């Protein structure tokens, strides 16, 4: 018969031995070996069960608890050690996986919108906010729509203002401005009030130089109602220009002439390049023209189907390319349709 | 229009600074494009701009002098002693200028007397010095004869400035040479300002100064013109008025210096006193005039002027020596023998005023501006006269200008004016009277202006105003042809008030009904999709050439195109029918700088209309790719983009638009016969995509090793089918089962056919089918290919069992074997 005291000594010794063993393990494999050595079927702790039959029956439950407690304790320590080792192993592996973070990243093919498209979108955005809607009209126009209905009869001296490409088909031409869209929109909506933006390509019979293109975009604006004034026109244009060019710019309105507006005006902005002191871009005036506008001529209102005694309206026209040239100090309009990616990609990130 | 200020000042006082005046004019619509300063004005301006670093001169104490005598210097070989008179008796000046030599006399020079300030010609930086009387090598020099540099006119100090012989001795030099020229950019409505008087009227109204109405003198001395000149207007529709004066005994020679100076400043070529006078009066009044050599005209006993349209086949040699073919719509001035001038455009060579001319028939007439424009344009003869007549010259201007010119010929060419004038005036200038309701001003401008204020402003511009009940009756002055409706008067009011005085308001008018532009929104969505695919948008010219188009479409014929009647060049002579030529030209250009080009264009093409219909302008979408798939990097070997890169983009676009497309192999002369597909949506062909044929690449100078891919899609057809509303499908409730399937088929069988067979056999349970491998080569037998698909199987109402999935796969395999002779690949 053995005494329980003897068992207690063995448990204490094995606990000590187990801890010593676990201290030495260096890998999950070692851990497994230690587990087998202590908790396996023939393990040292498992083997303690063999003592039980030799104990007096009344001491057996206590002995059982002692052995179980030792098992649990060893198992817990073993698990803790295993977690530790695994963490170390992962850490080591990650260290080995280190890359040279200064190497260039994998290239992504970035596309971008043409700057003119971006300027058009910006213009749409600003005017949509003021209740204008976008409409389109044809690029191939008739003399009637491009000129006559806009108060420019044949052989009118104002025709010199637009050098025109004519088609061989009689009466047809490439629109020289987006203004014929005014008539299209008016005839569609008369006598309802209108707030419209009409974008599109226009063409001029002009030798292509750094300052003149034979093709360009224009955006026409038109507002017609019973209570629309030149003061409203100024308000809309100032709001537009502030949003387009940023706060803090100065603007002025000059009397001008377009056959389809009366009174007519042109809007100037202080030169961005020189800040108004005078430079080549502003021809030493300190001002650059940004758009033309005016109150819709009574003849045009009538041609569109509106009674000029009841209705008034304003119209304006601007060039997205010109706006970009002013904003970004682009000195050659040909860049827009030369489509050199070295130019276009500068705008891939959007207009700022 | 170039306006010398000294000339303008004859008709209006200008108390303000030039810049201030220029701004006022610009804001009122007379755009001052440039201010040109001459003489000390330029100096003063420079000085101001350079903050005093440049010397400023006033030319005070500098006069016009005459060289009376040049004597040798007793003590110096290189110096001379000039005796000059500048209005204060003879004085001596020692000078070394090489252009004054012993024995010279009569030259007019600039004389700076003691105390005057001139530029020190020898200082390193230009700075003013005071002229002092001093002895030079023993001879006393009282005054300095100035060089251009000393006067601050230029850097030239190579000799003294020799003035025009006409210069008046004793007058200040500044009177002769100092001036400012305003260069005006005038819009077509400002025809009246193509004259000094017209500009003076504007300046007066804008600055509140008085317009000094020119006084028209008339001192005829000769026998009456009647009996010597007869005028007949046969086409009064083109000639409202013809007036003529006769000046006999003229001496043709150079004009006086003051006139030559003004004409030169105004940019006019100098001819002789008679022609110069007609030009001078034209610039002054805006009325073009013509002087005929009276003795070269025909008609007995009186010379006969007949104003009529040209007859068929008629010709005239104009002053520039060019023989002109005339059309029967052109208006001529003729005599009984034939044409002597193209009315209001250019005179004839035969009746030209020359040195031997003794008598001048002076014409001041009024011609139809539209007819004049047409004639000048047809003959490409843009004379100063035509520029004015084409914009409109009021008939009422004819007589004052005629008299002014005749008087100048009397004064400056010793002429004798025949008494009376000829004045044939079949179509009187209409007097325009308008009723302006004062509230119209506020209705248009958004600024209330009181009736008295409106009248005061209009009267400054010489409109005669009288208040009526509730309106103002306004009589338009005869020199204004541009005012025909109340809105024109409102503009005049606004111009004089200043546009800056008009308030800036937000529109109070009710907002019209808002309507979205679906078509534009979709177009923008397409752009977004393509940018998302890594493409850059380009915009190319709508105008192209048949040759460029034929490179891609060899079957194109000229009739299919809209042609420009007046092309700038052959390269831009027709409207495009395809985006591809422009797009591929852009690729070629960019390949000079980039190895990879991936671009798209969304734009219109232009199709001639059917009989009587307007042309169509449908939108197309063009895509072009060339070069490696991605930019050069250390990550992977560069791989060239191929057909499937292009197709992938098209598929992505369709996906985003909610469309399903089908691709079928097709052929096109410009594309690779084996690598070209047409895109079908709903059975309709809506586009073409493929690899360019090497022949086409060569013709486009696309010389690179990798293929060039291009597509052109009919955007109208595609967008018309785009799902109007995106639809939502509920998420599956039961898990999916994946099965892979590898089959070997004949290489001629298109993958799509295999996929279709799988779909047909798979039925509703087959939710997704992806081809993930294509293999040819051992162990797959020659002429066969292996395709591997992943099948995603899923039921809506239950979890699919493995047995069901396997059974389905077996069914599919059986069908493939049966229909396509497919074998399973293990
Ligand atoms: Zn500037």
mmCIF file of N, CA, C and O in Angstrom, chain B residues 467-517:
data_model
loop_
_atom_site.group_PDB
_atom_site.id
_atom_site.type_symbol
_atom_site.label_atom_id
_atom_site.label_comp_id
_atom_site.label_asym_id
_atom_site.label_seq_id
_atom_site.Cartn_x
_atom_site.Cartn_y
_atom_site.Cartn_z
ATOM 1 N N UNK B 467 -41.686 114.809 -75.219
ATOM 2 C CA UNK B 467 -42.570 113.942 -74.451
ATOM 3 C C UNK B 467 -43.972 113.948 -75.054
ATOM 4 O O UNK B 467 -44.462 114.992 -75.468
ATOM 5 N N UNK B 468 -44.563 112.775 -75.143
ATOM 6 C CA UNK B 468 -45.973 112.649 -75.532
ATOM 7 C C UNK B 468 -46.666 112.009 -74.351
ATOM 8 O O UNK B 468 -46.046 111.684 -73.349
ATOM 9 N N UNK B 469 -47.938 111.722 -74.534
ATOM 10 C CA UNK B 469 -48.672 111.047 -73.459
ATOM 11 C C UNK B 469 -48.045 109.688 -73.181
ATOM 12 O O UNK B 469 -48.135 108.790 -74.021
ATOM 13 N N UNK B 470 -47.429 109.575 -72.062
ATOM 14 C CA UNK B 470 -46.919 108.261 -71.641
ATOM 15 C C UNK B 470 -45.714 107.774 -72.422
ATOM 16 O O UNK B 470 -45.130 106.750 -72.091
ATOM 17 N N UNK B 471 -45.363 108.453 -73.518
ATOM 18 C CA UNK B 471 -44.197 108.002 -74.264
ATOM 19 C C UNK B 471 -43.313 109.196 -74.609
ATOM 20 O O UNK B 471 -43.666 110.340 -74.357
ATOM 21 N N UNK B 472 -42.164 108.860 -75.168
ATOM 22 C CA UNK B 472 -41.279 109.914 -75.651
ATOM 23 C C UNK B 472 -41.163 109.733 -77.161
ATOM 24 O O UNK B 472 -40.828 108.633 -77.634
ATOM 25 N N UNK B 473 -41.457 110.776 -77.899
ATOM 26 C CA UNK B 473 -41.288 110.720 -79.352
ATOM 27 C C UNK B 473 -39.827 111.072 -79.649
ATOM 28 O O UNK B 473 -39.344 112.122 -79.233
ATOM 29 N N UNK B 474 -39.129 110.165 -80.294
ATOM 30 C CA UNK B 474 -37.693 110.348 -80.512
ATOM 31 C C UNK B 474 -37.421 110.414 -82.013
ATOM 32 O O UNK B 474 -37.798 109.499 -82.755
ATOM 33 N N UNK B 475 -36.799 111.479 -82.447
ATOM 34 C CA UNK B 475 -36.401 111.546 -83.852
ATOM 35 C C UNK B 475 -34.919 111.178 -83.943
ATOM 36 O O UNK B 475 -34.065 111.752 -83.274
ATOM 37 N N UNK B 476 -34.649 110.185 -84.770
ATOM 38 C CA UNK B 476 -33.286 109.660 -84.871
ATOM 39 C C UNK B 476 -32.469 110.591 -85.758
ATOM 40 O O UNK B 476 -32.923 110.941 -86.852
ATOM 41 N N UNK B 477 -31.282 111.001 -85.316
ATOM 42 C CA UNK B 477 -30.484 111.889 -86.167
ATOM 43 C C UNK B 477 -30.104 111.185 -87.469
ATOM 44 O O UNK B 477 -29.967 109.967 -87.516
ATOM 45 N N UNK B 478 -29.918 111.990 -88.514
ATOM 46 C CA UNK B 478 -29.737 111.389 -89.837
ATOM 47 C C UNK B 478 -28.422 110.646 -89.986
ATOM 48 O O UNK B 478 -28.273 109.828 -90.882
ATOM 49 N N UNK B 479 -27.469 110.912 -89.109
ATOM 50 C CA UNK B 479 -26.205 110.180 -89.239
ATOM 51 C C UNK B 479 -26.282 108.815 -88.561
ATOM 52 O O UNK B 479 -25.308 108.079 -88.574
ATOM 53 N N UNK B 480 -27.440 108.469 -87.992
ATOM 54 C CA UNK B 480 -27.577 107.166 -87.348
ATOM 55 C C UNK B 480 -28.470 106.255 -88.188
ATOM 56 O O UNK B 480 -29.680 106.402 -88.225
ATOM 57 N N UNK B 481 -27.859 105.292 -88.857
ATOM 58 C CA UNK B 481 -28.642 104.338 -89.639
ATOM 59 C C UNK B 481 -28.902 103.074 -88.829
ATOM 60 O O UNK B 481 -29.551 102.153 -89.293
ATOM 61 N N UNK B 482 -28.348 103.005 -87.611
ATOM 62 C CA UNK B 482 -28.385 101.758 -86.846
ATOM 63 C C UNK B 482 -29.509 101.726 -85.831
ATOM 64 O O UNK B 482 -29.601 100.766 -85.065
ATOM 65 N N UNK B 483 -30.338 102.742 -85.793
ATOM 66 C CA UNK B 483 -31.383 102.777 -84.771
ATOM 67 C C UNK B 483 -32.734 102.638 -85.441
ATOM 68 O O UNK B 483 -33.116 103.473 -86.262
ATOM 69 N N UNK B 484 -33.436 101.545 -85.132
ATOM 70 C CA UNK B 484 -34.707 101.328 -85.814
ATOM 71 C C UNK B 484 -35.817 100.832 -84.895
ATOM 72 O O UNK B 484 -36.933 100.648 -85.340
ATOM 73 N N UNK B 485 -35.517 100.587 -83.613
ATOM 74 C CA UNK B 485 -36.591 100.139 -82.729
ATOM 75 C C UNK B 485 -36.297 100.636 -81.313
ATOM 76 O O UNK B 485 -35.162 101.028 -81.013
ATOM 77 N N UNK B 486 -37.314 100.628 -80.456
ATOM 78 C CA UNK B 486 -37.100 101.162 -79.109
ATOM 79 C C UNK B 486 -35.946 100.480 -78.365
ATOM 80 O O UNK B 486 -35.231 101.132 -77.596
ATOM 81 N N UNK B 487 -35.738 99.181 -78.627
ATOM 82 C CA UNK B 487 -34.644 98.487 -77.926
ATOM 83 C C UNK B 487 -33.308 99.145 -78.255
ATOM 84 O O UNK B 487 -32.407 99.220 -77.406
ATOM 85 N N UNK B 488 -33.180 99.652 -79.499
ATOM 86 C CA UNK B 488 -31.948 100.350 -79.869
ATOM 87 C C UNK B 488 -31.759 101.596 -79.011
ATOM 88 O O UNK B 488 -30.638 101.937 -78.628
ATOM 89 N N UNK B 489 -32.877 102.282 -78.735
ATOM 90 C CA UNK B 489 -32.790 103.488 -77.893
ATOM 91 C C UNK B 489 -32.422 103.109 -76.463
ATOM 92 O O UNK B 489 -31.649 103.800 -75.800
ATOM 93 N N UNK B 490 -32.969 101.978 -76.000
ATOM 94 C CA UNK B 490 -32.646 101.532 -74.641
ATOM 95 C C UNK B 490 -31.141 101.259 -74.537
ATOM 96 O O UNK B 490 -30.500 101.583 -73.537
ATOM 97 N N UNK B 491 -30.584 100.682 -75.592
ATOM 98 C CA UNK B 491 -29.145 100.428 -75.564
ATOM 99 C C UNK B 491 -28.371 101.746 -75.479
ATOM 100 O O UNK B 491 -27.383 101.851 -74.751
ATOM 101 N N UNK B 492 -28.827 102.760 -76.211
ATOM 102 C CA UNK B 492 -28.143 104.052 -76.155
ATOM 103 C C UNK B 492 -28.190 104.605 -74.733
ATOM 104 O O UNK B 492 -27.199 105.109 -74.214
ATOM 105 N N UNK B 493 -29.359 104.495 -74.108
ATOM 106 C CA UNK B 493 -29.497 104.967 -72.725
ATOM 107 C C UNK B 493 -28.525 104.202 -71.824
ATOM 108 O O UNK B 493 -27.785 104.790 -71.032
ATOM 109 N N UNK B 494 -28.491 102.880 -72.009
ATOM 110 C CA UNK B 494 -27.624 102.042 -71.162
ATOM 111 C C UNK B 494 -26.148 102.373 -71.384
ATOM 112 O O UNK B 494 -25.362 102.426 -70.439
ATOM 113 N N UNK B 495 -25.779 102.604 -72.626
ATOM 114 C CA UNK B 495 -24.371 102.916 -72.928
ATOM 115 C C UNK B 495 -23.944 104.206 -72.260
ATOM 116 O O UNK B 495 -22.843 104.325 -71.742
ATOM 117 N N UNK B 496 -24.842 105.182 -72.285
ATOM 118 C CA UNK B 496 -24.464 106.469 -71.701
ATOM 119 C C UNK B 496 -24.480 106.416 -70.176
ATOM 120 O O UNK B 496 -23.636 107.015 -69.514
ATOM 121 N N UNK B 497 -25.436 105.684 -69.622
ATOM 122 C CA UNK B 497 -25.439 105.521 -68.162
ATOM 123 C C UNK B 497 -24.203 104.735 -67.735
ATOM 124 O O UNK B 497 -23.584 105.011 -66.710
ATOM 125 N N UNK B 498 -23.841 103.788 -68.547
ATOM 126 C CA UNK B 498 -22.734 102.880 -68.201
ATOM 127 C C UNK B 498 -23.327 101.561 -67.745
ATOM 128 O O UNK B 498 -24.179 101.524 -66.853
ATOM 129 N N UNK B 499 -22.875 100.457 -68.355
ATOM 130 C CA UNK B 499 -23.414 99.141 -67.991
ATOM 131 C C UNK B 499 -23.126 98.809 -66.516
ATOM 132 O O UNK B 499 -23.816 98.008 -65.913
ATOM 133 N N UNK B 500 -22.086 99.430 -65.980
ATOM 134 C CA UNK B 500 -21.759 99.138 -64.582
ATOM 135 C C UNK B 500 -22.803 99.697 -63.623
ATOM 136 O O UNK B 500 -22.882 99.269 -62.477
ATOM 137 N N UNK B 501 -23.610 100.654 -64.094
ATOM 138 C CA UNK B 501 -24.636 101.223 -63.212
ATOM 139 C C UNK B 501 -25.899 100.355 -63.171
ATOM 140 O O UNK B 501 -26.783 100.575 -62.355
ATOM 141 N N UNK B 502 -25.983 99.400 -64.070
ATOM 142 C CA UNK B 502 -27.143 98.509 -64.073
ATOM 143 C C UNK B 502 -26.951 97.498 -62.948
ATOM 144 O O UNK B 502 -25.862 96.942 -62.784
ATOM 145 N N UNK B 503 -28.002 97.293 -62.133
ATOM 146 C CA UNK B 503 -27.806 96.391 -60.973
ATOM 147 C C UNK B 503 -27.549 94.949 -61.402
ATOM 148 O O UNK B 503 -27.703 94.591 -62.569
ATOM 149 N N UNK B 504 -27.128 94.153 -60.438
ATOM 150 C CA UNK B 504 -26.873 92.731 -60.655
ATOM 151 C C UNK B 504 -27.881 91.981 -59.800
ATOM 152 O O UNK B 504 -27.817 92.050 -58.577
ATOM 153 N N UNK B 505 -28.829 91.307 -60.437
ATOM 154 C CA UNK B 505 -29.911 90.678 -59.660
ATOM 155 C C UNK B 505 -30.015 89.195 -59.979
ATOM 156 O O UNK B 505 -29.465 88.719 -60.961
ATOM 157 N N UNK B 506 -30.751 88.493 -59.132
ATOM 158 C CA UNK B 506 -31.051 87.086 -59.399
ATOM 159 C C UNK B 506 -32.412 87.033 -60.072
ATOM 160 O O UNK B 506 -33.300 87.801 -59.728
ATOM 161 N N UNK B 507 -32.558 86.130 -61.010
ATOM 162 C CA UNK B 507 -33.803 86.064 -61.764
ATOM 163 C C UNK B 507 -34.992 85.828 -60.846
ATOM 164 O O UNK B 507 -34.995 84.900 -60.041
ATOM 165 N N UNK B 508 -36.004 86.692 -60.995
ATOM 166 C CA UNK B 508 -37.199 86.548 -60.173
ATOM 167 C C UNK B 508 -38.296 85.843 -60.957
ATOM 168 O O UNK B 508 -39.323 85.481 -60.407
ATOM 169 N N UNK B 509 -38.080 85.651 -62.251
ATOM 170 C CA UNK B 509 -39.073 85.014 -63.094
ATOM 171 C C UNK B 509 -39.271 83.562 -62.636
ATOM 172 O O UNK B 509 -38.332 82.921 -62.194
ATOM 173 N N UNK B 510 -40.529 83.065 -62.723
ATOM 174 C CA UNK B 510 -40.735 81.678 -62.261
ATOM 175 C C UNK B 510 -39.884 80.684 -63.062
ATOM 176 O O UNK B 510 -39.629 80.885 -64.252
ATOM 177 N N UNK B 511 -39.471 79.655 -62.364
ATOM 178 C CA UNK B 511 -38.628 78.625 -62.985
ATOM 179 C C UNK B 511 -39.467 77.813 -63.976
ATOM 180 O O UNK B 511 -40.525 77.324 -63.620
ATOM 181 N N UNK B 512 -38.973 77.658 -65.223
ATOM 182 C CA UNK B 512 -39.733 76.808 -66.162
ATOM 183 C C UNK B 512 -39.719 75.362 -65.695
ATOM 184 O O UNK B 512 -38.896 74.967 -64.878
ATOM 185 N N UNK B 513 -40.665 74.576 -66.237
ATOM 186 C CA UNK B 513 -40.713 73.167 -65.903
ATOM 187 C C UNK B 513 -39.387 72.514 -66.273
ATOM 188 O O UNK B 513 -38.846 72.750 -67.348
ATOM 189 N N UNK B 514 -38.834 71.728 -65.377
ATOM 190 C CA UNK B 514 -37.529 71.115 -65.621
ATOM 191 C C UNK B 514 -37.702 69.753 -66.270
ATOM 192 O O UNK B 514 -38.590 68.977 -65.921
ATOM 193 N N UNK B 515 -36.849 69.492 -67.222
ATOM 194 C CA UNK B 515 -36.989 68.283 -68.020
ATOM 195 C C UNK B 515 -35.577 67.721 -68.170
ATOM 196 O O UNK B 515 -34.657 68.468 -68.485
ATOM 197 N N UNK B 516 -35.402 66.415 -67.916
ATOM 198 C CA UNK B 516 -34.034 65.925 -67.998
ATOM 199 C C UNK B 516 -33.665 65.555 -69.431
ATOM 200 O O UNK B 516 -34.526 65.245 -70.237
ATOM 201 N N UNK B 517 -32.386 65.619 -69.682
ATOM 202 C CA UNK B 517 -31.886 65.295 -71.009
ATOM 203 C C UNK B 517 -31.260 63.904 -70.960
ATOM 204 O O UNK B 517 -30.075 63.736 -70.714
#
